[in-house]
XYZ file of C-alpha atoms in Angstrom:
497
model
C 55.117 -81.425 -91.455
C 55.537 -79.220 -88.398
C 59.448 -79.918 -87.901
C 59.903 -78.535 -91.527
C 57.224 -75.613 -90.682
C 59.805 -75.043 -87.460
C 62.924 -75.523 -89.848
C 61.241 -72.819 -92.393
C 59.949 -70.655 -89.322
C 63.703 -71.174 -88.061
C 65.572 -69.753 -91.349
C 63.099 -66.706 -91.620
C 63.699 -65.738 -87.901
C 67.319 -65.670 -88.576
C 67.244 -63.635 -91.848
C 64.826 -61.048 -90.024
C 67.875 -61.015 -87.370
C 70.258 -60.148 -89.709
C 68.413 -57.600 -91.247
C 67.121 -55.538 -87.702
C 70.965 -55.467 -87.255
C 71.311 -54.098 -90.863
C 68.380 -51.799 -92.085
C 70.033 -50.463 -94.899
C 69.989 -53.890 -96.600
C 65.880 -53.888 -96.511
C 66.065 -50.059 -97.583
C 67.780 -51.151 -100.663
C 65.698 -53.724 -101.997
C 63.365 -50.876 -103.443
C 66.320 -48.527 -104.698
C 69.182 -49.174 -107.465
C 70.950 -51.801 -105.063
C 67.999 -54.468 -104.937
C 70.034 -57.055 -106.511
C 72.914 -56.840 -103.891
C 69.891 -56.639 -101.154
C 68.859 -59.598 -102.534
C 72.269 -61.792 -102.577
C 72.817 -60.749 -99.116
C 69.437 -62.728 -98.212
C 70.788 -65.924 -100.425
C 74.162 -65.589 -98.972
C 73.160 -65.487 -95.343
C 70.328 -67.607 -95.943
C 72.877 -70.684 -97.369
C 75.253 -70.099 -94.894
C 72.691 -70.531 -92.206
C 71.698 -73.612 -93.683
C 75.395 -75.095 -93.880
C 75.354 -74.293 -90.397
C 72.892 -76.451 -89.833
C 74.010 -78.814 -91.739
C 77.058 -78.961 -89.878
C 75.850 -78.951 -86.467
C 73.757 -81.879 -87.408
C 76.897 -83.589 -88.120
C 78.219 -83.076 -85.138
C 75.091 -83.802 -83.036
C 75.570 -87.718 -84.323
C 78.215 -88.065 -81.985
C 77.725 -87.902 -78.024
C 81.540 -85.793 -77.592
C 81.369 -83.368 -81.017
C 77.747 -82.918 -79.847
C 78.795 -80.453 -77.249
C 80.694 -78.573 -79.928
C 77.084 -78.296 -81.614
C 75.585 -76.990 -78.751
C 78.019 -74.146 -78.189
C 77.807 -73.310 -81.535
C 74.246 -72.316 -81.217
C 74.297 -71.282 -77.853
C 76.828 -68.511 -79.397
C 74.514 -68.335 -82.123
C 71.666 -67.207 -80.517
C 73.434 -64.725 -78.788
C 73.992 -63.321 -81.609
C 70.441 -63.414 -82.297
C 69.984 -62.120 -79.171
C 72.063 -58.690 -79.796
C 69.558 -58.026 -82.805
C 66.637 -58.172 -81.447
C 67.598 -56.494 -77.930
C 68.999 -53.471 -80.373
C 65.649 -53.272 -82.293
C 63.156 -53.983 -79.514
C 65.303 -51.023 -77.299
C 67.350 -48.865 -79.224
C 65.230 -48.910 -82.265
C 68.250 -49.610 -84.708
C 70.914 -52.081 -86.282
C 74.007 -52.804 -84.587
C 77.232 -51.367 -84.443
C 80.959 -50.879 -83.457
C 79.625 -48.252 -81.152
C 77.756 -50.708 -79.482
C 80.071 -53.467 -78.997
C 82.533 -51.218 -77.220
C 79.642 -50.132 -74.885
C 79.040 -54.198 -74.329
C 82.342 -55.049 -73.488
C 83.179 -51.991 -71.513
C 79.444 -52.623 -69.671
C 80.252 -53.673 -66.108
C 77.792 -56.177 -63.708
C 76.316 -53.160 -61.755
C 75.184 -51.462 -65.148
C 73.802 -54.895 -67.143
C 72.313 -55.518 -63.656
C 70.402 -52.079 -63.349
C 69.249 -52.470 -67.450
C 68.041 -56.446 -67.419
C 64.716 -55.502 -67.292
C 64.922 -54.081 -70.737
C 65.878 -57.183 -71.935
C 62.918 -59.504 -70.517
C 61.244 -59.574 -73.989
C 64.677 -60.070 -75.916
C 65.367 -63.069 -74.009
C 62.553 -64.752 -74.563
C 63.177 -64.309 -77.818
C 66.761 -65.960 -77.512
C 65.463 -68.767 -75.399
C 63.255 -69.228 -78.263
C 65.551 -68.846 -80.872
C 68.190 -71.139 -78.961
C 65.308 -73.629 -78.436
C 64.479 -73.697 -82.394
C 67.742 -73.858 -83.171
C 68.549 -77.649 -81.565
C 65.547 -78.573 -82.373
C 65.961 -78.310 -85.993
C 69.275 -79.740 -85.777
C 68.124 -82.947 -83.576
C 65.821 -83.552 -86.658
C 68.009 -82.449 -89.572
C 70.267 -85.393 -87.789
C 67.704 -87.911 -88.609
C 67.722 -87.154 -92.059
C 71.615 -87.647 -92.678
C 71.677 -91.591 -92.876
C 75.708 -91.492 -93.556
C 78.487 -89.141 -93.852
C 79.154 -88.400 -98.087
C 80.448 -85.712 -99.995
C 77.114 -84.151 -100.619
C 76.516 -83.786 -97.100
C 80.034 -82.703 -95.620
C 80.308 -80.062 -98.523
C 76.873 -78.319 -97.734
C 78.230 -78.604 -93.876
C 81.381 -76.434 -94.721
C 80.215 -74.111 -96.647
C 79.256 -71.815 -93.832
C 83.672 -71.945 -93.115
C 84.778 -71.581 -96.502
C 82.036 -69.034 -97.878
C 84.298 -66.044 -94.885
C 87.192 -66.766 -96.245
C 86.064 -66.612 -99.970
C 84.228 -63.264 -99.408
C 87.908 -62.141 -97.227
C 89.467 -62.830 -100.766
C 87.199 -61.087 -102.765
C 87.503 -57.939 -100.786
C 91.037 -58.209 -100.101
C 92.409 -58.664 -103.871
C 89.289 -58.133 -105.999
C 87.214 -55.889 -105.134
C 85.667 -53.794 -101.969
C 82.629 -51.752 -101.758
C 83.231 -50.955 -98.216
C 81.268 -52.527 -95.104
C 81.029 -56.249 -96.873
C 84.163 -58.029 -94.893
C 82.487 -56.639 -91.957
C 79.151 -58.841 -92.137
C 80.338 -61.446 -94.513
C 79.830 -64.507 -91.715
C 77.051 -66.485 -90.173
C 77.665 -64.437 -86.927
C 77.463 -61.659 -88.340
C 78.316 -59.320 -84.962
C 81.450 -60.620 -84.622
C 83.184 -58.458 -86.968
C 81.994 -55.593 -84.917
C 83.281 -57.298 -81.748
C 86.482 -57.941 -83.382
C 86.758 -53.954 -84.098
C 85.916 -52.711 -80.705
C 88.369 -55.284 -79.213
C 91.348 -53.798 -81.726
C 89.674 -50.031 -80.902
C 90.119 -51.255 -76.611
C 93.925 -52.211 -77.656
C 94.676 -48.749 -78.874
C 93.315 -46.845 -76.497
C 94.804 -48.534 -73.778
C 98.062 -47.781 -75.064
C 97.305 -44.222 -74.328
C 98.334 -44.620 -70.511
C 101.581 -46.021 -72.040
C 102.301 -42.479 -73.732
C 103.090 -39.517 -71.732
C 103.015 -36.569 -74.296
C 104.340 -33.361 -73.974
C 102.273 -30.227 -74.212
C 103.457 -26.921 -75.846
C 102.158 -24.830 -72.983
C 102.028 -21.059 -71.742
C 101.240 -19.770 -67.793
C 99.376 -16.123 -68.824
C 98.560 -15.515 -65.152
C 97.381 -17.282 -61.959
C 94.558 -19.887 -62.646
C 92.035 -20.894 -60.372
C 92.434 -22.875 -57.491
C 90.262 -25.883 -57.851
C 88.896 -26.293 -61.028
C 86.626 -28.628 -61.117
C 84.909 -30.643 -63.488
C 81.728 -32.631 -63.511
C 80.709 -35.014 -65.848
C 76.583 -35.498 -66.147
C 75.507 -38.693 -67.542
C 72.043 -39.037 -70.069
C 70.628 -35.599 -68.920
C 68.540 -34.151 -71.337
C 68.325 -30.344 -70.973
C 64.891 -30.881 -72.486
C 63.953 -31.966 -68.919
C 65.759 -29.486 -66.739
C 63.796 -26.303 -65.384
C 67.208 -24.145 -66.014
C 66.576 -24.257 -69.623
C 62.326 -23.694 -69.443
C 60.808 -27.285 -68.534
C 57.772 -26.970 -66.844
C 58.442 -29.041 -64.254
C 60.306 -27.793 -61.238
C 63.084 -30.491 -61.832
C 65.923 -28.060 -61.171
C 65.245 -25.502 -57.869
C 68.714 -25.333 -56.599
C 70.320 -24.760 -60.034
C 67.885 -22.380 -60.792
C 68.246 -19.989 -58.084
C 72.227 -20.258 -58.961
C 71.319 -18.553 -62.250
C 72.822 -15.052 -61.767
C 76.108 -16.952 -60.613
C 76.621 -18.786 -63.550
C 77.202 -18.785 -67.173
C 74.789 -20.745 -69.215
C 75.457 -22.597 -72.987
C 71.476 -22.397 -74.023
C 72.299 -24.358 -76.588
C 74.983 -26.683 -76.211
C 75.303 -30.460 -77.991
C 77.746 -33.201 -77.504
C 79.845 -34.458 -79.646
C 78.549 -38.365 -80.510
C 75.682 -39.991 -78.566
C 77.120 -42.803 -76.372
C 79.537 -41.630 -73.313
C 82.409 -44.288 -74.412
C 83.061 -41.412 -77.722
C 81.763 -38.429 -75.963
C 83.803 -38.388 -72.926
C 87.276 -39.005 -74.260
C 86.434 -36.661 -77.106
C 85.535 -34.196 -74.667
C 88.457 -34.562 -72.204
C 91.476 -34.849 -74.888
C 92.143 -32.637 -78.508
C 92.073 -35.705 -80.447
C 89.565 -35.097 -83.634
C 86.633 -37.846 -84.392
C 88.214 -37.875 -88.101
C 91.126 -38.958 -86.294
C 88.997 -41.041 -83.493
C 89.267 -44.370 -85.735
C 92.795 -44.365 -86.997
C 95.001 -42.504 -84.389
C 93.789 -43.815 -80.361
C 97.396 -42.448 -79.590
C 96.165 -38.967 -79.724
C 93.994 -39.729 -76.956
C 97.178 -39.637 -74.347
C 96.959 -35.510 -75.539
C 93.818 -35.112 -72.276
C 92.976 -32.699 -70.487
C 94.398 -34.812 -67.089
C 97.700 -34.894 -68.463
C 97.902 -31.402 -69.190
C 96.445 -31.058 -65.918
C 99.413 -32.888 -64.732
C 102.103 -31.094 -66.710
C 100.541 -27.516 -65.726
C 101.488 -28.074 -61.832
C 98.083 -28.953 -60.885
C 97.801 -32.002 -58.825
C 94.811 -34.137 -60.727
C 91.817 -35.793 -58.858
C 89.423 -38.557 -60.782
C 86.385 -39.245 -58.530
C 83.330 -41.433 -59.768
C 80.329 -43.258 -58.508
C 80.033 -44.870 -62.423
C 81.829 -48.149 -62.103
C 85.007 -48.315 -64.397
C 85.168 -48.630 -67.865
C 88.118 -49.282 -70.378
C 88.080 -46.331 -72.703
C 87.336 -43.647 -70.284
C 89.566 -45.355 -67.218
C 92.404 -45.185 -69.927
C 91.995 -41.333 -69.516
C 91.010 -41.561 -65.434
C 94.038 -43.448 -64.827
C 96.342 -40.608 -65.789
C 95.067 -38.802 -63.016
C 97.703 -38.467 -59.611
C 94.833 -39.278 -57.375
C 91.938 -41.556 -58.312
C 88.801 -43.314 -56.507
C 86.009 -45.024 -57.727
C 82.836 -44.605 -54.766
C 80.168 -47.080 -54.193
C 76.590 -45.675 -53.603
C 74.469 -43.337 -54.969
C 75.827 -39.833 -56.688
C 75.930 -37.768 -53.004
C 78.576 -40.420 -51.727
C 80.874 -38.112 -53.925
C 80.211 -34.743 -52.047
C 82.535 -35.878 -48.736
C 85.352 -36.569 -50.846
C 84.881 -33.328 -52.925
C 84.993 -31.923 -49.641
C 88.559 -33.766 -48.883
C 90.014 -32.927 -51.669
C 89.460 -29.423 -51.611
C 90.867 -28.792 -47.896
C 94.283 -29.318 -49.505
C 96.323 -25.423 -50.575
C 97.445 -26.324 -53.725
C 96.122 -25.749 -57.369
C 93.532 -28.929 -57.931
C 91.767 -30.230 -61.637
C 89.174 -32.747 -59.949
C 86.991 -34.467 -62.031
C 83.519 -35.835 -60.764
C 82.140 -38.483 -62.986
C 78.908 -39.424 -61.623
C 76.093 -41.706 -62.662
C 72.976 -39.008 -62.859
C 70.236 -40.428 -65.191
C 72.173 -43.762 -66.644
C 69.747 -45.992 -67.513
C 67.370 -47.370 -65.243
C 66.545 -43.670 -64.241
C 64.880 -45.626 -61.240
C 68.290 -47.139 -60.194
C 70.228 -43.423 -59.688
C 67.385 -42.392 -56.836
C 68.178 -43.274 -52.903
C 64.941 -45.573 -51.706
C 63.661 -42.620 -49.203
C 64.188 -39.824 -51.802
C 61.373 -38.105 -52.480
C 60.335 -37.774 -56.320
C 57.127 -35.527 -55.181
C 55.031 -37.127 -58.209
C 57.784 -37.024 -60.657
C 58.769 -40.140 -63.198
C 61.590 -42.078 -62.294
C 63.787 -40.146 -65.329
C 62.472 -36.630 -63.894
C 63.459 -38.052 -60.713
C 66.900 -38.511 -61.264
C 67.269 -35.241 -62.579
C 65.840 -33.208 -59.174
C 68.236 -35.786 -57.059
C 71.263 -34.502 -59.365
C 70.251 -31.038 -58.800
C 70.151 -32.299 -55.158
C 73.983 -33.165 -55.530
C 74.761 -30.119 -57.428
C 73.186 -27.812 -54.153
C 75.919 -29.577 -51.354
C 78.571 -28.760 -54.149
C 77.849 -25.616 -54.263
C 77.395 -24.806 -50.550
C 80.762 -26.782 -49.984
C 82.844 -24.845 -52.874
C 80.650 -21.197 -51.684
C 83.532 -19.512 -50.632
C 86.394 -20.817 -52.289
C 88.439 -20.203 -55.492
C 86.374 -22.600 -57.207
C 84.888 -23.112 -60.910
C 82.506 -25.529 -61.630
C 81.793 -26.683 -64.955
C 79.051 -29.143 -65.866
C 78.420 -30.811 -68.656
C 76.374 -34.194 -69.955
C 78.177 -36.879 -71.894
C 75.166 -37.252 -73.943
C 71.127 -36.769 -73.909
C 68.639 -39.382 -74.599
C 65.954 -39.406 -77.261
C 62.468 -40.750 -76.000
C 60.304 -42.561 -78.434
C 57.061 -43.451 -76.876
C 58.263 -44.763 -72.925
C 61.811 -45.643 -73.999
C 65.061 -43.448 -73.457
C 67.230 -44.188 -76.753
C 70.911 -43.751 -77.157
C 70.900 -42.797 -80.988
C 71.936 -41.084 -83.141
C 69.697 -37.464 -83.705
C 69.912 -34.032 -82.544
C 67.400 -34.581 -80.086
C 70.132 -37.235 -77.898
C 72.771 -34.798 -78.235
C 71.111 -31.556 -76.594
C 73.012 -31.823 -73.414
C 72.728 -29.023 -69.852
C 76.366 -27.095 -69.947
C 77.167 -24.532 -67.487
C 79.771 -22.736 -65.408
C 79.717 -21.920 -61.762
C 81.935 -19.676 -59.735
C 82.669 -19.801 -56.208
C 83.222 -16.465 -54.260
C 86.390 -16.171 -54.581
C 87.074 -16.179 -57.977
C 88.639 -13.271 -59.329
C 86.713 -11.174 -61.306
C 88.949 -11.680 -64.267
C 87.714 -15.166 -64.873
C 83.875 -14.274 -63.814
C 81.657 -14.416 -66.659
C 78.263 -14.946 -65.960
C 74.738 -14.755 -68.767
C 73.848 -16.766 -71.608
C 75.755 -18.240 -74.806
C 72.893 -18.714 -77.266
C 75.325 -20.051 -80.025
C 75.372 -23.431 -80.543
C 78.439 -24.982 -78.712
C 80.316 -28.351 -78.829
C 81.289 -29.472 -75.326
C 84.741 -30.363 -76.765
C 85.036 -26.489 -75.984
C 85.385 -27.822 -72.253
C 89.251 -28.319 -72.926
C 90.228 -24.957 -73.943
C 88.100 -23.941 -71.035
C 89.696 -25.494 -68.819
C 93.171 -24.798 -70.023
C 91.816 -20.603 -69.258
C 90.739 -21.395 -66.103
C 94.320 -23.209 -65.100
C 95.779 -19.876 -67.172
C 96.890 -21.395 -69.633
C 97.317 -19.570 -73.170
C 94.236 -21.508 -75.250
C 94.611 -22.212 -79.256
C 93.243 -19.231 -80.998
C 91.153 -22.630 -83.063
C 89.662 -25.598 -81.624
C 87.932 -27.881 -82.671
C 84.622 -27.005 -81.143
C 84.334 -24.788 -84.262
C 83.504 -27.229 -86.678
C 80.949 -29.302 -84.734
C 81.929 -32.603 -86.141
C 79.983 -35.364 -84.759
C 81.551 -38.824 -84.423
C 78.705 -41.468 -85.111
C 77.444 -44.988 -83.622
C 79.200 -46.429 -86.858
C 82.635 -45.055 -85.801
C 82.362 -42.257 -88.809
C 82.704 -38.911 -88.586
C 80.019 -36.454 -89.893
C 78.633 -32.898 -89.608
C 76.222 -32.308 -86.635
C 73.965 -30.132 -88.973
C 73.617 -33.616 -90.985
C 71.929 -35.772 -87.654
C 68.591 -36.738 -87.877
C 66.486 -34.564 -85.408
């Protein structure tokens, strides 16, 4: 009686892991779709069962058991991705997040494994239930017969029926993409194809239609924030004192009050930020991403610097690697201020680009053990030690031909104690400023507030003025189009707040 409790227990965990990764399916069950809702659950539910079935086959022989056992193993990890994106991020699963998996490095899973302590227990659990059931569905299989080896391949032929269907029958959109018993590894199987395009970026050198108007700046320089919420920073009214050096910079600068990126995760943001490549285009045409702001960088006779205390990852390195000069730092985000200081000792026109951790998740992680917080949470924390690194910047670029601009890749939504990377207007209100060194000439110093709503994406153009370049009378700032977890493209006014 308990093993078939477990076996019952075993089927209903499953089903509720398939549907935390896909919300929408429980949503319809009470609207005009409840009957598709409800074949998803039969569908999933028999091939789950065949899987069983099958594994239990192979678990009466001592070699194919093995097979079994990686089966689940892989299995349960995909368990495991459902219930770490519920109990953290609050949502289903996506292509979004597969690309940020597989372009995760061991410094960054290491610094977030403690958000996954309750996740994998869960898998361990999962994993546990999983041979279990099998040892003593084995038992119950007295001899191989039709009955038996049919039920055991219908979790192999059911994919390729449903490919069929949506191939030459019929295709609502989105079912060829779940239609398995892992059902993530569609999504893998798209981020993998999306990491193929984009590296053949660095294998296309375009060539920009560009006009020198007069001299640009010497070093431009650009530095890319990561998870700051401007909710949080004193320069735009938090009441706690979490940005003093920044803040006293205020008449130097020119501020975006109200600035928001462009998608929520830094793998979309960043490239869409650094290149003129659409997010209607972002799913269909990767090429476009070789059109960047370090090529044209590199084409304008400005010799291009990539420095970065985040370790590398595929989609953005695609972009980094363009640049003439590039170096990835170990240590926290101060290690970078030296080789600012390098770089800029050299009399020639300079783009650098300083991609540096700032908040990344664990907050706790991006602050030096003796740095002092002064009562401050760990995400608070981070913030003052990046305003920290922002005051040597600015003392080392003082008296120079220097423009600074700053800009997150994304903000952060907090539900209850947890930082989410979601989907909402509240994760994309991101700190965006501008900051002139002394020597800038007056022509290029523009200093107050923007309280229009701005795209970051505007950060190309801007550049391209500051190297004095002739910009496009149109970008594609204008439109604000936001380019979602799910790969889609959508109007910003449309987020959730």
């Amino acid at each position: 009686m308990i093993k078939k409790i477990i076996l019952i227990f075993l089927i209903i965990l499953y089903l509720t892991g398939f549907l935390l990764s896909f919300p929408y399916i429980f949503d319809n069950l009470f609207g005009a779709e409840k009957l598709d809702s409800i074949r998803n659950f039969f569908e999933y539910g028999t091939m789950f069962c065949s899987f069983l079935v099958f594994n239990a086959l192979l678990f009466k022989n001592k070699y194919t058991s093995v097979i079994a056992v990686i089966l689940c193993f892989l299995l349960s990890i995909n368990f495991l991705i459902s219930a770490s994106c519920y109990l953290i991020y609050h949502s289903g699963f996506n292509v979004g997040m597969a690309i940020s998996i597989l372009e995760s490095n061991p410094d960054e899973a290491i610094s977030m494994s403690y958000m996954f302590i309750l996740p994998g227990i869960l898998f361990f659990v999962f994993l546990g239930m999983l041979l279990y059931s099998v040892k003593y569905l084995k038992k119950d299989i007295v001899q191989f017969n039709t009955k038996f080896i049919t039920i055991a391949l219908l979790w192999l032929i059911l994919p390729f029926g449903y490919h069929l269907k949506h191939t030459y029958i019929s295709n609502k959109g989105g079912g060829k993409m779940i239609k398995n018993v892992y059902y993530h590894l569609s999504d893998f199987n798209t981020a993998l194809n999306i990491q193929r395009d984009i590296n053949e970026i660095k294998k296309n050198i375009p060539v920009f239609n560009i006009k020198k108007i007069q001299p640009g700046i010497e070093n431009v320089i650009l530095i890319i924030g990561e998870s700051e919420r401007k909710q949080n920073m004193s320069l735009y009214g938090y009441r706690k004192k979490t940005t003093p050096y920044t803040d006293a910079q205020v008449g130097n600068m020119m501020i975006f009050d109200n600035a928001v990126s462009p998608a929520g995760i830094t793998n979309l943001s960043v490239p869409l930020i650094l290149s003129s490549i659409h997010p209607d285009e972002f799913a269909y045409h990767y090429d476009k991403l070789s059109y960047n702001i370090i090529n044209l960088a590199n084409q304008s006779g400005y010799n291009s610097f990539w420095l970065s205390t985040q370790a590398s990852a595929k989609g953005i390195t695609a972009i980094a690697s363009m640049a003439k000069n590039k170096k990835w730092i170990n240590g926290f985000d101060e290690v970078i201020v030296p080789e600012l200081k390098n770089v800029i000792q050299k009399k020639e026109d300079k783009f650098i680009v300083l991609h540096i951790m700032g908040s990344h998740p664990n907050p706790c992680n991006r602050i030096p053990p003796n740095w002092n917080s002064e009562g401050l949470d760990c995400y608070d924390s981070s913030i003052r030690y990046t305003d920290s690194v922002f005051k040597n910047i600015f003392s080392t670029l003082k008296n120079t031909n220097s423009v600074v601009i700053y800009a997150s890749d994304h903000g952060l939504k907090i539900q209850g104690d947890k930082l989410l990377h979601v989907d909402s207007k509240e994760s994309t209100q991101v700190p965006f400023f501008i900051w002139y060194g002394d020597k800038v000439p007056a022509s290029y110093r523009i200093t107050g507030h923007e309280p229009k709503q701005t795209q970051t994406t505007y950060i190309y153009p801007l550049i391209m003025k500051y190297m004095g370049l002739e910009t496009p009378q149109h970008y594609k700032n204008e439109e604000n189009k936001y380019l979602n977890l799910e790969m889609k493209s959508m109007e910003y006014d449309k987020l959730p707040e």
